[in-house]
Amino acid sequence: MAKYLLLKHYRGGPKPHPNAEAFMDQWTPEEIAAHIAFMGKVADDLSARGEYVDGQALAPDGEFVRYDGEGRPPVTDGPFAETKDLIAGWMIIDVDSKERAYEAAAYLSSAPGKDGKPLHEWLEVRPFLTEPPVVE
């Protein structure tokens, strides 16, 4: 088994499918509820297969933090990334292969959006680092 992080971006990846072009603030409350229910169903399906580890939706706001020397404030008023770069949420899965991770991500990509149509949104699939990189 290998762990993968499935990242949902607010607007990430190559050119979006037309169904994914309407931001969630343009959806009806029923469309938002259907989308969230689908995400719960995906988590339940993955749990039943023993593949679900964790997942969470994220708010679009936040701050960048770094160490900038003693006595200096560590927090900025960012992030200043373009909307397409912000992470909307994530899911961690533990699956037998990269192909299975892709299959799970494709299923998650079919979440309903505006007018109940599948979003066909791009998801970023990232394997967990299992060993530190070799430095020579």
GROMACS .gro file of C-alpha atoms in nm:
model
  136
    1MET     CA    1   0.000   0.000   0.000
    2ALA     CA    2   0.116   0.353  -0.073
    3LYS     CA    3  -0.029   0.681   0.046
    4TYR     CA    4  -0.129   0.954  -0.195
    5LEU     CA    5  -0.251   1.307  -0.140
    6LEU     CA    6  -0.537   1.413  -0.370
    7LEU     CA    7  -0.538   1.793  -0.385
    8LYS     CA    8  -0.845   1.986  -0.494
    9HIS     CA    9  -0.759   2.335  -0.618
   10TYR     CA   10  -0.998   2.625  -0.647
   11ARG     CA   11  -0.880   2.665  -1.008
   12GLY     CA   12  -0.584   2.441  -1.078
   13GLY     CA   13  -0.448   2.224  -1.353
   14PRO     CA   14  -0.471   2.261  -1.728
   15LYS     CA   15  -0.761   2.438  -1.894
   16PRO     CA   16  -1.076   2.371  -1.689
   17HIS     CA   17  -1.371   2.177  -1.825
   18PRO     CA   18  -1.666   2.411  -1.895
   19ASN     CA   19  -1.860   2.248  -1.607
   20ALA     CA   20  -1.585   2.359  -1.365
   21GLU     CA   21  -1.576   2.725  -1.469
   22ALA     CA   22  -1.849   2.851  -1.233
   23PHE     CA   23  -1.713   2.924  -0.885
   24MET     CA   24  -1.902   2.771  -0.594
   25ASP     CA   25  -2.032   3.118  -0.496
   26GLN     CA   26  -2.239   3.099  -0.817
   27TRP     CA   27  -2.401   2.768  -0.718
   28THR     CA   28  -2.736   2.729  -0.545
   29PRO     CA   29  -2.748   2.595  -0.188
   30GLU     CA   30  -2.886   2.269  -0.329
   31GLU     CA   31  -2.591   2.237  -0.571
   32ILE     CA   32  -2.344   2.297  -0.287
   33ALA     CA   33  -2.522   2.039  -0.069
   34ALA     CA   34  -2.513   1.783  -0.353
   35HIS     CA   35  -2.140   1.847  -0.405
   36ILE     CA   36  -2.063   1.803  -0.034
   37ALA     CA   37  -2.279   1.490  -0.015
   38PHE     CA   38  -2.088   1.344  -0.310
   39MET     CA   39  -1.757   1.414  -0.138
   40GLY     CA   40  -1.888   1.228   0.168
   41LYS     CA   41  -1.995   0.937  -0.054
   42VAL     CA   42  -1.647   0.916  -0.207
   43ALA     CA   43  -1.495   0.907   0.143
   44ASP     CA   44  -1.744   0.636   0.246
   45ASP     CA   45  -1.671   0.429  -0.066
   46LEU     CA   46  -1.296   0.456  -0.011
   47SER     CA   47  -1.341   0.370   0.359
   48ALA     CA   48  -1.535   0.057   0.265
   49ARG     CA   49  -1.238  -0.049   0.050
   50GLY     CA   50  -0.995   0.025   0.335
   51GLU     CA   51  -0.831   0.303   0.131
   52TYR     CA   52  -0.949   0.625   0.299
   53VAL     CA   53  -0.710   0.785   0.547
   54ASP     CA   54  -0.834   1.143   0.592
   55GLY     CA   55  -0.969   1.446   0.408
   56GLN     CA   56  -1.067   1.805   0.469
   57ALA     CA   57  -1.206   2.107   0.287
   58LEU     CA   58  -1.008   2.428   0.328
   59ALA     CA   59  -1.119   2.791   0.341
   60PRO     CA   60  -0.977   3.017   0.070
   61ASP     CA   61  -0.816   3.251   0.325
   62GLY     CA   62  -0.502   3.198   0.528
   63GLU     CA   63  -0.157   3.340   0.589
   64PHE     CA   64   0.198   3.262   0.480
   65VAL     CA   65   0.431   3.218   0.777
   66ARG     CA   66   0.809   3.196   0.790
   67TYR     CA   67   1.097   3.255   1.028
   68ASP     CA   68   1.249   3.593   0.944
   69GLY     CA   69   1.490   3.639   1.233
   70GLU     CA   70   1.460   3.695   1.606
   71GLY     CA   71   1.201   3.949   1.713
   72ARG     CA   72   1.044   3.986   1.369
   73PRO     CA   73   0.674   3.913   1.314
   74PRO     CA   74   0.632   3.577   1.140
   75VAL     CA   75   0.291   3.632   0.977
   76THR     CA   76   0.212   3.816   0.655
   77ASP     CA   77  -0.132   3.920   0.536
   78GLY     CA   78  -0.123   3.675   0.242
   79PRO     CA   79  -0.157   3.442   0.074
   80PHE     CA   80  -0.125   3.641  -0.241
   81ALA     CA   81  -0.135   3.344  -0.476
   82GLU     CA   82  -0.373   3.359  -0.768
   83THR     CA   83  -0.703   3.187  -0.696
   84LYS     CA   84  -0.605   2.900  -0.923
   85ASP     CA   85  -0.313   2.824  -0.691
   86LEU     CA   86  -0.514   2.798  -0.368
   87ILE     CA   87  -0.592   2.454  -0.231
   88ALA     CA   88  -0.966   2.392  -0.180
   89GLY     CA   89  -0.924   2.065   0.006
   90TRP     CA   90  -0.744   1.737   0.022
   91MET     CA   91  -0.794   1.367   0.071
   92ILE     CA   92  -0.534   1.111   0.176
   93ILE     CA   93  -0.574   0.760   0.044
   94ASP     CA   94  -0.371   0.444   0.097
   95VAL     CA   95  -0.392   0.229  -0.215
   96ASP     CA   96  -0.214  -0.060  -0.388
   97SER     CA   97  -0.085   0.133  -0.690
   98LYS     CA   98  -0.048   0.466  -0.862
   99GLU     CA   99  -0.311   0.351  -1.111
  100ARG     CA  100  -0.560   0.299  -0.826
  101ALA     CA  101  -0.477   0.649  -0.694
  102TYR     CA  102  -0.554   0.787  -1.041
  103GLU     CA  103  -0.880   0.591  -1.051
  104ALA     CA  104  -0.985   0.732  -0.712
  105ALA     CA  105  -0.891   1.086  -0.819
  106ALA     CA  106  -1.092   1.050  -1.143
  107TYR     CA  107  -1.395   0.941  -0.940
  108LEU     CA  108  -1.351   1.240  -0.708
  109SER     CA  109  -1.324   1.463  -1.018
  110SER     CA  110  -1.678   1.365  -1.117
  111ALA     CA  111  -1.829   1.555  -0.822
  112PRO     CA  112  -2.140   1.749  -0.920
  113GLY     CA  113  -2.121   2.126  -0.958
  114LYS     CA  114  -2.341   2.390  -1.119
  115ASP     CA  115  -2.666   2.244  -1.252
  116GLY     CA  116  -2.567   1.906  -1.103
  117LYS     CA  117  -2.325   1.835  -1.386
  118PRO     CA  118  -1.995   1.654  -1.312
  119LEU     CA  119  -1.716   1.908  -1.265
  120HIS     CA  120  -1.445   1.714  -1.446
  121GLU     CA  121  -1.207   1.916  -1.229
  122TRP     CA  122  -0.834   1.855  -1.232
  123LEU     CA  123  -0.697   1.696  -0.916
  124GLU     CA  124  -0.332   1.687  -0.821
  125VAL     CA  125  -0.217   1.337  -0.717
  126ARG     CA  126   0.100   1.340  -0.503
  127PRO     CA  127   0.263   1.032  -0.350
  128PHE     CA  128   0.389   1.054   0.005
  129LEU     CA  129   0.766   1.054   0.029
  130THR     CA  130   0.857   0.719   0.181
  131GLU     CA  131   1.233   0.764   0.202
  132PRO     CA  132   1.448   1.076   0.221
  133PRO     CA  133   1.607   1.172  -0.110
  134VAL     CA  134   1.962   1.049  -0.167
  135VAL     CA  135   2.216   1.332  -0.170
  136GLU     CA  136   2.556   1.254  -0.313
   0.00000   0.00000   0.00000
